Structure formats: C-alpha cells, structure tokens
C-alpha cells in the first residue's frame, strides 16, 4: 500500500470517526427526545382519561347521593364501575386514543382485580388486563438500552395513573388508568423522522466530500514524492543523465530532491571514471546488484552480447543474457545464491568460446564458496567475459616467455662458467709471453 493511499484512508477514517461521533450524538439526542415526548404524551392521555373518569364518578354521585354516605365500599365500587362503563364521554375518549398518536396503541381503565372496566377497544371490556412493564424506567436508561428496545422485538410498555375514591373521609384505590406505548412504533417514529433522513444524507455528503478532499490534498502534498520516485527509479537503472533537476522548494521535499540530484551527479561522475578505467581492459565487465539488476557495464560487453552498455543498465541478469540461455542460467544462479566461480568456458554462437567468471566485490562469502547463512549476505556481483582463445594465446605467450627466460638464465650460467677458465688461460698466456721477451 502506497503512502498516498494510506494518507487518503487516514483522512477518510478521521472524517468518518467525526461523522460517526456526530451521528451517534444526534441519534442519542433524538432517541431521548422521542422517549420524553412519548412519556409526556402518555402522561397527558392518562390525565385526560382520569379527568373524564372523575367526571363520570361525579355524575354517578349526583345520580345516587345517598350511596356514597352509606359506608358500603362494595356497593359504591359496583356503582362506580357501572357508571364508568356506561359513560359516553369516557368511552368516546378511550376509542379516540389509538388515532391520537402512533406510539399509543391502547388506553384502558382497570379495577383493583385487573378487570378491564373501559377500553379503547370495546370488545376488551370485562376481560382480564395483561400485565405490562412500566415505561418510566426506559426514560432513565441509557441510549443503548433505548435503541435496543426501539429496534428489538415488539413490546408494549405502560404508563399508569391510579385514582382513589373517598368514602366517609377515607380514600380507597378503586381504578387505574393505563396507557400502552408500542416499542415498534416508537422505533419507527425515531428512525423515520425527516430530520434523521436529512442527517444521514449529510453524513453521506460529508464522507464523499472527505474522500474528494483527501484525494485532492494527498495528490497535491505528495506530488513531489512522484518526481523523487522517478529519480530513484532512473538512478536504480543507472540512467543518471536522465535524472531531472531538483525543483526549488523551501520544504523537506526540496531538500530531499536536491540531495538526490547531488547523489545522482556523484554517481554519474563515478560511473564516468569507472568507464575510463574499464575502457582499456580486454575483458568485458558487468556489475550486478544482489537482486540481479545491472548497474555498470564496460564497452567490451557489446562484442559478446550485441548490447550497448546503456541498454544493459537497469535490466535483470536474465534479460541481459536472454540470447544465451545456458549462460543466463549459470550467472543468475551464481548471483541469486551467492556462489562465485572462476573461468568457466561457455560456447557462444556455435564457434566462439568465452571464459566467464562471477565474483562478489563486497559482503561475506566464506572460503568454501557458499553464501553466509548468518551475519550477512554476498554483495554486488562482478561478471567478467573474455574470449577463451585470447586467454589461451596469452597463456601460451606467458608460457613461452617463461621458457625463454629460463633459457636465458641457463645460457647466462653456461657463459659465466666458460668465461672464467678462458680468463685464466688468457692471463697465463700474457704472463708466459712477458717472460719469453725477457733476456
């Protein structure tokens, strides 16, 4: 993964984190608000029903004034139930409750035994009411619990309000008003709101904008890296002359680019000096990196491989020797495995034999010729090619020179041994001559 891609993903991830945090906060506030609104609505509905139930009770008291003072709670309870069940205002209010809100699914008036006195569904009157969980604890729970309830299985929670009946200055609980809140409808109310859809649209727009902004920003900020990468690729291929000049920038990219340009110039100077040194050699020399990429080639290479030195630079060893598969396999194996060898003869073009050698300039290569397994690897590989016939001629010349030198040494010894007696004879003859001339 490139640095540009990483930066784009980082920007997108940062914006996504901010957007998700904002969305979570918005959904939390919206959820809590809807729970509060449902609670307020349920309390309001229960109070309206309670007020209507108390008016029905007042009508029952007015119709039977002596019953309330009789002190018979059972008779009073029967009268109250009958009055509430038959009160048209209370029944009309209860039947209109389901159409009042999506979240309120029913409303009922229940006595102390759990029997339904009046219900928003008239067919439920007289039946036993089902126990429900209270809604108020959900209001005080966390957002996760609220969302779990709203998005989970369908459940009905109740908001209740108890009514007391006063008989002879004593209060007796006699009925309870219950309002049912559906969790399914509550979840639909939260997640189908226009504000939430707008917020989700804003989230999508923010992510698209972040992606576009990250793409444009990284392209602008990392554009100098592209030129640096091109320069490095050219330097790796040995094309130092093609390295572009460093742009003048006041930042770190400008410093790196200028240093790369200076490094390229130094490499170019070194290569020119090496080319001058290699020009007078009889051998064709090539220098390969550890991964088999050519970084230097002498002019003599063209005589063996029909490739100009500039065409060899930057190419893999298999491509350099592509026209000679046997030679390519031999050199590639030696370089990649770190196995040097000397003077192996290979036949080229059917009638020309070439002596090839592979040696490593730097790195750790043991005496046994195997690459070091611990502590380092073989360095750059120097491949030399030389005509085998010229090598043999040179060897013959050297051998002839050695023989002539030996003959010269032998002749010099013999002459020395012969010259010494002759010198002695000459001296004695001179002495005898001088004596004969003396009278």
Coordinates of C-alpha atoms in Angstrom, one line a residue:
X1 CA 0.0 0.0 0.0
X2 CA 1.4 3.4 -1.0
X3 CA 1.9 6.3 1.3
X4 CA -0.7 8.3 -0.8
X5 CA -3.3 5.6 -0.2
X6 CA -2.5 5.4 3.5
X7 CA -2.9 9.2 3.9
X8 CA -6.2 9.1 1.9
X9 CA -7.5 6.3 4.1
X10 CA -6.3 8.2 7.3
X11 CA -8.2 11.4 6.2
X12 CA -11.3 9.4 5.3
X13 CA -11.1 7.5 8.6
X14 CA -10.7 10.7 10.6
X15 CA -13.7 12.3 8.9
X16 CA -15.6 9.1 9.3
X17 CA -14.9 9.0 13.0
X18 CA -16.0 12.6 13.4
X19 CA -19.2 12.0 11.4
X20 CA -20.0 8.8 13.3
X21 CA -19.5 10.6 16.6
X22 CA -21.7 13.4 15.5
X23 CA -24.3 10.9 14.1
X24 CA -24.3 9.0 17.4
X25 CA -24.8 12.2 19.4
X26 CA -27.6 13.2 17.1
X27 CA -29.3 9.8 17.3
X28 CA -28.9 9.8 21.1
X29 CA -30.5 13.2 21.4
X30 CA -33.2 12.3 19.0
X31 CA -33.9 9.0 20.8
X32 CA -34.0 10.6 24.2
X33 CA -36.3 13.3 22.9
X34 CA -38.7 10.8 21.4
X35 CA -38.8 8.8 24.7
X36 CA -39.5 12.0 26.6
X37 CA -42.2 13.0 24.1
X38 CA -43.8 9.5 24.4
X39 CA -43.7 9.8 28.2
X40 CA -45.3 13.3 28.1
X41 CA -47.9 12.1 25.7
X42 CA -48.7 9.0 27.8
X43 CA -49.0 11.1 31.0
X44 CA -51.2 13.6 29.2
X45 CA -53.5 10.9 27.8
X46 CA -53.7 9.2 31.2
X47 CA -54.6 12.5 32.9
X48 CA -57.3 13.3 30.3
X49 CA -58.8 9.8 30.9
X50 CA -58.5 10.3 34.7
X51 CA -60.3 13.7 34.5
X52 CA -63.1 12.1 32.4
X53 CA -63.3 9.2 34.8
X54 CA -63.7 11.6 37.7
X55 CA -66.4 13.4 35.9
X56 CA -68.2 10.1 35.3
X57 CA -67.8 9.5 39.0
X58 CA -69.3 12.9 39.9
X59 CA -72.3 12.1 37.6
X60 CA -72.7 8.8 39.4
X61 CA -72.6 10.6 42.8
X62 CA -75.2 13.1 41.6
X63 CA -77.5 10.2 40.5
X64 CA -77.2 8.3 43.8
X65 CA -76.4 10.9 46.6
X66 CA -77.1 8.6 49.4
X67 CA -74.9 5.7 48.3
X68 CA -71.6 7.5 49.0
X69 CA -72.6 8.1 52.6
X70 CA -73.8 4.6 53.2
X71 CA -70.3 3.3 54.1
X72 CA -70.6 0.3 51.9
X73 CA -67.4 0.3 49.7
X74 CA -68.5 -2.8 47.7
X75 CA -71.8 -1.2 46.6
X76 CA -70.0 2.0 45.8
X77 CA -67.4 0.1 43.7
X78 CA -70.2 -1.6 41.7
X79 CA -71.9 1.7 41.1
X80 CA -68.6 3.4 40.0
X81 CA -67.8 0.5 37.6
X82 CA -71.3 0.7 36.1
X83 CA -71.1 4.4 35.8
X84 CA -67.7 4.4 34.0
X85 CA -68.6 1.5 31.7
X86 CA -71.7 3.3 30.6
X87 CA -70.3 6.9 30.5
X88 CA -70.4 8.0 26.8
X89 CA -67.8 10.7 27.3
X90 CA -65.2 8.3 28.8
X91 CA -65.9 5.6 26.1
X92 CA -65.7 8.1 23.3
X93 CA -62.4 9.5 24.6
X94 CA -60.9 6.0 25.0
X95 CA -61.9 4.9 21.5
X96 CA -60.3 8.0 20.0
X97 CA -56.9 7.4 21.7
X98 CA -55.3 5.0 19.1
X99 CA -55.8 7.6 16.4
X100 CA -54.2 10.3 18.6
X101 CA -50.7 9.1 18.2
X102 CA -48.6 6.3 16.5
X103 CA -46.9 5.3 19.7
X104 CA -50.1 5.0 21.9
X105 CA -51.7 1.7 21.0
X106 CA -54.4 1.5 23.6
X107 CA -55.9 3.0 26.8
X108 CA -57.9 1.3 29.5
X109 CA -59.4 1.7 32.9
X110 CA -58.8 -1.3 35.2
X111 CA -60.1 -2.1 38.6
X112 CA -58.1 -3.5 41.5
X113 CA -58.6 -7.1 40.4
X114 CA -57.2 -6.4 36.9
X115 CA -60.5 -6.5 35.2
X116 CA -61.0 -4.0 32.4
X117 CA -63.8 -1.6 33.0
X118 CA -63.4 0.5 29.9
X119 CA -61.1 0.1 26.9
X120 CA -60.2 1.8 23.7
X121 CA -61.3 -1.5 22.1
X122 CA -64.9 -2.0 23.4
X123 CA -64.6 -5.8 22.9
X124 CA -61.9 -5.9 25.7
X125 CA -64.3 -4.7 28.4
X126 CA -64.8 -7.2 31.1
X127 CA -61.6 -9.2 30.3
X128 CA -58.5 -9.6 32.4
X129 CA -55.9 -7.0 31.7
X130 CA -52.4 -8.2 30.7
X131 CA -49.5 -7.1 32.9
X132 CA -47.1 -4.8 31.2
X133 CA -43.7 -3.4 32.1
X134 CA -43.6 0.3 33.1
X135 CA -42.4 2.8 30.6
X136 CA -40.8 5.2 33.0
X137 CA -37.6 3.2 33.7
X138 CA -36.8 3.3 30.0
X139 CA -36.8 7.1 30.2
X140 CA -33.9 7.0 32.7
X141 CA -31.9 4.2 31.0
X142 CA -29.0 4.7 28.6
X143 CA -29.2 5.3 24.9
X144 CA -28.1 1.8 24.0
X145 CA -30.9 0.3 26.1
X146 CA -33.4 2.7 24.5
X147 CA -32.3 1.8 21.0
X148 CA -32.3 -1.9 21.9
X149 CA -35.9 -1.6 22.9
X150 CA -36.9 0.5 19.9
X151 CA -35.2 -1.7 17.4
X152 CA -35.8 -5.1 19.2
X153 CA -38.9 -7.3 19.3
X154 CA -42.3 -5.7 19.6
X155 CA -43.2 -4.9 23.2
X156 CA -45.8 -2.8 24.9
X157 CA -44.9 -0.7 27.9
X158 CA -47.5 1.1 30.1
X159 CA -47.9 4.5 31.7
X160 CA -50.4 4.2 34.6
X161 CA -52.2 6.5 36.9
X162 CA -54.2 5.4 40.0
X163 CA -57.5 7.0 41.1
X164 CA -58.7 7.0 44.7
X165 CA -62.3 7.0 45.9
X166 CA -63.2 8.9 49.1
X167 CA -65.9 7.3 51.3
X168 CA -66.6 8.9 54.7
X169 CA -63.4 10.8 54.5
X170 CA -61.3 7.7 53.8
X171 CA -59.5 7.2 50.4
X172 CA -59.8 3.8 48.7
X173 CA -57.9 3.0 45.5
X174 CA -60.5 1.8 43.1
X175 CA -59.4 2.1 39.4
X176 CA -56.1 2.5 37.4
X177 CA -55.8 4.3 34.1
X178 CA -53.2 2.5 31.8
X179 CA -51.8 3.8 28.5
X180 CA -49.9 1.4 26.3
X181 CA -46.8 2.5 24.4
X182 CA -45.5 0.3 21.5
X183 CA -41.7 -0.1 21.1
X184 CA -42.1 -0.8 17.4
X185 CA -44.0 2.3 16.6
X186 CA -41.6 4.2 18.9
X187 CA -38.6 2.9 16.8
X188 CA -40.4 3.9 13.6
X189 CA -41.0 7.4 15.0
X190 CA -37.3 7.8 15.7
X191 CA -35.8 6.4 12.5
X192 CA -38.5 7.7 10.1
X193 CA -38.2 11.3 11.0
X194 CA -37.3 13.8 8.3
X195 CA -34.5 15.2 10.5
X196 CA -32.8 11.8 10.7
X197 CA -33.0 11.3 6.9
X198 CA -31.5 14.7 6.4
X199 CA -28.8 13.8 8.9
X200 CA -28.0 10.6 7.1
X201 CA -27.8 12.5 3.8
X202 CA -25.5 15.0 5.4
X203 CA -23.3 12.0 6.6
X204 CA -23.1 10.6 3.1
X205 CA -22.3 14.1 1.7
X206 CA -19.6 14.6 4.4
X207 CA -17.9 11.2 3.6
X208 CA -18.0 12.0 -0.2
X209 CA -16.5 15.4 0.5
X210 CA -13.9 13.9 2.8
X211 CA -12.9 11.4 0.1
X212 CA -12.6 14.1 -2.6
X213 CA -10.7 16.4 -0.2
X214 CA -8.4 13.6 0.8
X215 CA -7.8 12.6 -2.8
X216 CA -7.0 16.2 -3.9
X217 CA -4.9 17.0 -0.8
X218 CA -2.7 13.9 -0.9
X219 CA -2.2 14.4 -4.7
X220 CA -1.0 18.0 -4.1
X221 CA 1.0 17.3 -1.0
X222 CA 2.7 14.1 -2.3
X223 CA 3.3 15.3 -5.8
X224 CA 7.0 15.9 -5.0
X225 CA 7.3 12.3 -4.0
X226 CA 6.4 11.2 -7.5
X227 CA 9.3 13.1 -9.0
X228 CA 11.6 11.7 -6.3
X229 CA 10.4 8.2 -7.0
X230 CA 11.1 8.8 -10.7
X231 CA 14.6 10.0 -9.9
X232 CA 15.2 6.9 -7.7
X233 CA 14.0 4.6 -10.5
X234 CA 16.3 6.2 -13.0
X235 CA 19.2 6.0 -10.6
X236 CA 18.4 2.4 -9.9
X237 CA 18.5 1.7 -13.6
X238 CA 21.8 3.6 -13.9
X239 CA 20.3 6.3 -16.1
X240 CA 21.9 9.2 -14.1
X241 CA 21.9 11.6 -17.0
X242 CA 18.1 11.3 -17.2
X243 CA 17.6 12.3 -13.6
X244 CA 15.6 15.6 -13.6
X245 CA 16.9 18.7 -11.8
X246 CA 15.6 19.2 -8.3
X247 CA 12.8 21.7 -8.0
X248 CA 13.4 24.7 -5.8
X249 CA 11.2 24.1 -2.7
X250 CA 11.6 25.5 0.8
X251 CA 10.3 22.4 2.5
X252 CA 11.7 19.0 3.3
X253 CA 10.8 17.6 -0.1
X254 CA 13.0 20.2 -1.8
X255 CA 15.9 19.2 0.5
X256 CA 15.5 15.5 -0.3
X257 CA 15.2 16.2 -4.0
X258 CA 18.3 18.4 -4.1
X259 CA 20.3 15.7 -2.2
X260 CA 19.1 13.1 -4.6
X261 CA 20.2 15.3 -7.5
X262 CA 23.6 15.7 -5.9
X263 CA 23.8 12.0 -5.3
X264 CA 23.0 11.3 -8.9
X265 CA 25.7 13.7 -10.1
X266 CA 28.2 11.9 -7.8
X267 CA 27.2 8.5 -9.2
X268 CA 27.5 9.8 -12.7
X269 CA 31.0 11.0 -12.1
X270 CA 31.9 7.7 -10.5
X271 CA 30.5 5.8 -13.5
X272 CA 32.4 8.0 -15.9
X273 CA 35.6 7.3 -14.0
X274 CA 34.9 3.6 -14.0
X275 CA 34.2 3.7 -17.7
X276 CA 37.5 5.3 -18.4
X277 CA 39.2 2.6 -16.2
X278 CA 37.4 -0.2 -18.0
X279 CA 37.9 1.1 -21.5
X280 CA 41.4 -0.2 -21.8
X281 CA 40.6 -3.7 -20.5
X282 CA 40.4 -6.7 -22.6
X283 CA 37.7 -8.2 -20.5
X284 CA 34.0 -7.3 -20.7
X285 CA 32.9 -6.4 -17.1
X286 CA 29.4 -6.0 -15.7
X287 CA 28.3 -5.2 -12.2
X288 CA 25.0 -6.5 -10.8
X289 CA 23.2 -5.8 -7.6
X290 CA 22.3 -8.6 -5.2
X291 CA 18.9 -8.9 -6.8
X292 CA 20.4 -9.3 -10.2
X293 CA 20.0 -5.7 -11.7
X294 CA 22.8 -4.4 -13.9
X295 CA 24.3 -1.1 -12.7
X296 CA 27.6 -1.0 -14.7
X297 CA 28.8 -2.3 -18.0
X298 CA 32.0 -1.8 -19.9
X299 CA 32.2 -1.1 -23.7
X300 CA 33.6 -4.6 -24.4
X301 CA 30.3 -6.1 -23.4
X302 CA 28.9 -5.3 -26.8
X303 CA 31.4 -7.6 -28.5
X304 CA 30.0 -10.6 -26.6
X305 CA 26.3 -9.8 -26.2
X306 CA 25.4 -7.4 -29.0
X307 CA 24.0 -5.0 -26.4
X308 CA 25.2 -1.5 -25.8
X309 CA 26.2 -0.7 -22.2
X310 CA 23.4 1.8 -22.0
X311 CA 20.9 -0.9 -23.0
X312 CA 22.1 -3.2 -20.2
X313 CA 21.8 -0.8 -17.3
X314 CA 18.8 -1.4 -15.1
X315 CA 17.9 -4.8 -16.7
X316 CA 17.8 -8.1 -14.9
X317 CA 20.5 -10.6 -15.4
X318 CA 18.1 -13.0 -17.2
X319 CA 17.2 -10.2 -19.7
X320 CA 20.9 -9.3 -20.2
X321 CA 21.8 -12.9 -21.2
X322 CA 18.4 -13.7 -22.8
X323 CA 20.1 -14.6 -26.1
X324 CA 22.3 -17.2 -24.3
X325 CA 20.0 -19.3 -22.0
X326 CA 22.8 -21.5 -20.7
X327 CA 24.9 -18.5 -19.8
X328 CA 21.8 -16.8 -18.2
X329 CA 21.1 -19.8 -16.0
X330 CA 24.7 -20.0 -14.9
X331 CA 25.1 -16.4 -14.0
X332 CA 21.6 -16.0 -12.5
X333 CA 22.1 -19.0 -10.2
X334 CA 25.5 -17.7 -9.1
X335 CA 24.2 -14.2 -8.3
X336 CA 21.0 -15.1 -6.5
X337 CA 22.6 -17.9 -4.5
X338 CA 25.8 -16.0 -3.8
X339 CA 28.1 -18.7 -5.4
X340 CA 31.2 -17.3 -7.1
X341 CA 33.1 -19.2 -9.7
X342 CA 36.2 -18.6 -11.9
X343 CA 37.0 -19.4 -15.6
X344 CA 34.1 -21.4 -16.8
X345 CA 34.1 -21.7 -20.6
X346 CA 30.9 -21.5 -22.5
X347 CA 30.4 -21.7 -26.2
X348 CA 28.7 -18.8 -27.9
X349 CA 27.3 -18.6 -31.4
X350 CA 28.5 -22.1 -32.1
X351 CA 32.1 -21.3 -32.8
X352 CA 33.3 -19.0 -30.1
X353 CA 34.2 -20.0 -26.6
X354 CA 34.0 -17.5 -23.8
X355 CA 35.6 -17.7 -20.3
X356 CA 33.2 -16.3 -17.7
X357 CA 33.8 -15.5 -14.0
X358 CA 31.5 -14.3 -11.2
X359 CA 33.0 -12.7 -8.1
X360 CA 31.5 -10.7 -5.3
X361 CA 33.0 -7.3 -4.5
X362 CA 31.7 -6.9 -1.0
X363 CA 29.8 -8.9 1.6
X364 CA 30.5 -12.1 3.4
X365 CA 31.4 -15.1 1.2
X366 CA 33.1 -18.0 3.0
X367 CA 36.1 -19.8 1.7
X368 CA 34.1 -22.8 0.7
X369 CA 32.2 -20.7 -1.8
X370 CA 28.8 -20.9 -0.1
X371 CA 26.9 -17.8 0.9
X372 CA 27.0 -16.8 4.5
X373 CA 23.9 -18.0 6.3
X374 CA 24.3 -15.8 9.4
X375 CA 25.6 -12.3 9.8
X376 CA 25.3 -11.0 6.2
X377 CA 24.8 -11.8 2.5
X378 CA 27.0 -11.6 -0.6
X379 CA 27.5 -8.1 -2.1
X380 CA 27.4 -6.8 -5.6
X381 CA 28.4 -9.4 -8.3
X382 CA 31.2 -8.6 -10.8
X383 CA 30.7 -10.7 -14.0
X384 CA 33.7 -10.8 -16.4
X385 CA 33.6 -12.2 -20.0
X386 CA 36.8 -12.9 -22.1
X387 CA 37.5 -14.7 -25.3
X388 CA 38.8 -18.1 -24.3
X389 CA 41.1 -18.3 -27.4
X390 CA 42.8 -15.0 -26.4
X391 CA 43.1 -16.3 -22.9
X392 CA 44.9 -19.4 -24.3
X393 CA 47.1 -17.3 -26.5
X394 CA 48.0 -15.1 -23.6
X395 CA 48.7 -18.2 -21.5
X396 CA 50.9 -19.6 -24.4
X397 CA 52.7 -16.3 -24.6
X398 CA 53.3 -16.3 -20.9
X399 CA 54.5 -19.8 -21.0
X400 CA 56.8 -19.0 -23.9
X401 CA 58.2 -16.0 -22.1
X402 CA 58.8 -18.2 -19.0
X403 CA 60.7 -20.7 -21.2
X404 CA 62.8 -18.1 -22.9
X405 CA 63.6 -16.6 -19.5
X406 CA 64.7 -20.0 -18.3
X407 CA 66.9 -20.5 -21.4
X408 CA 68.3 -17.0 -20.9
X409 CA 69.2 -17.9 -17.3
X410 CA 70.7 -21.2 -18.4
X411 CA 72.8 -19.5 -21.2
X412 CA 73.9 -16.8 -18.8
X413 CA 75.1 -19.5 -16.4
X414 CA 77.0 -21.5 -19.0
X415 CA 78.7 -18.4 -20.4
X416 CA 79.7 -17.5 -16.9
X417 CA 81.2 -20.9 -16.4
X418 CA 83.1 -20.9 -19.7
X419 CA 84.3 -17.3 -19.4
X420 CA 86.1 -17.9 -16.1
X421 CA 88.6 -20.6 -17.4
X422 CA 89.2 -18.6 -20.6
X423 CA 90.1 -15.6 -18.5
X424 CA 92.5 -17.7 -16.5
X425 CA 94.2 -19.0 -19.7
X426 CA 94.5 -15.5 -21.2
X427 CA 96.2 -14.3 -18.0
X428 CA 98.7 -17.2 -18.0
X429 CA 99.4 -16.7 -21.7
X430 CA 100.1 -13.0 -21.1
X431 CA 102.4 -13.9 -18.2
X432 CA 104.3 -16.5 -20.3
X433 CA 104.6 -14.0 -23.2
X434 CA 106.1 -11.5 -20.9
X435 CA 108.7 -14.0 -19.6
X436 CA 109.8 -15.1 -23.1
X437 CA 110.5 -11.5 -24.1
X438 CA 112.8 -11.0 -21.1
X439 CA 116.6 -11.6 -21.9

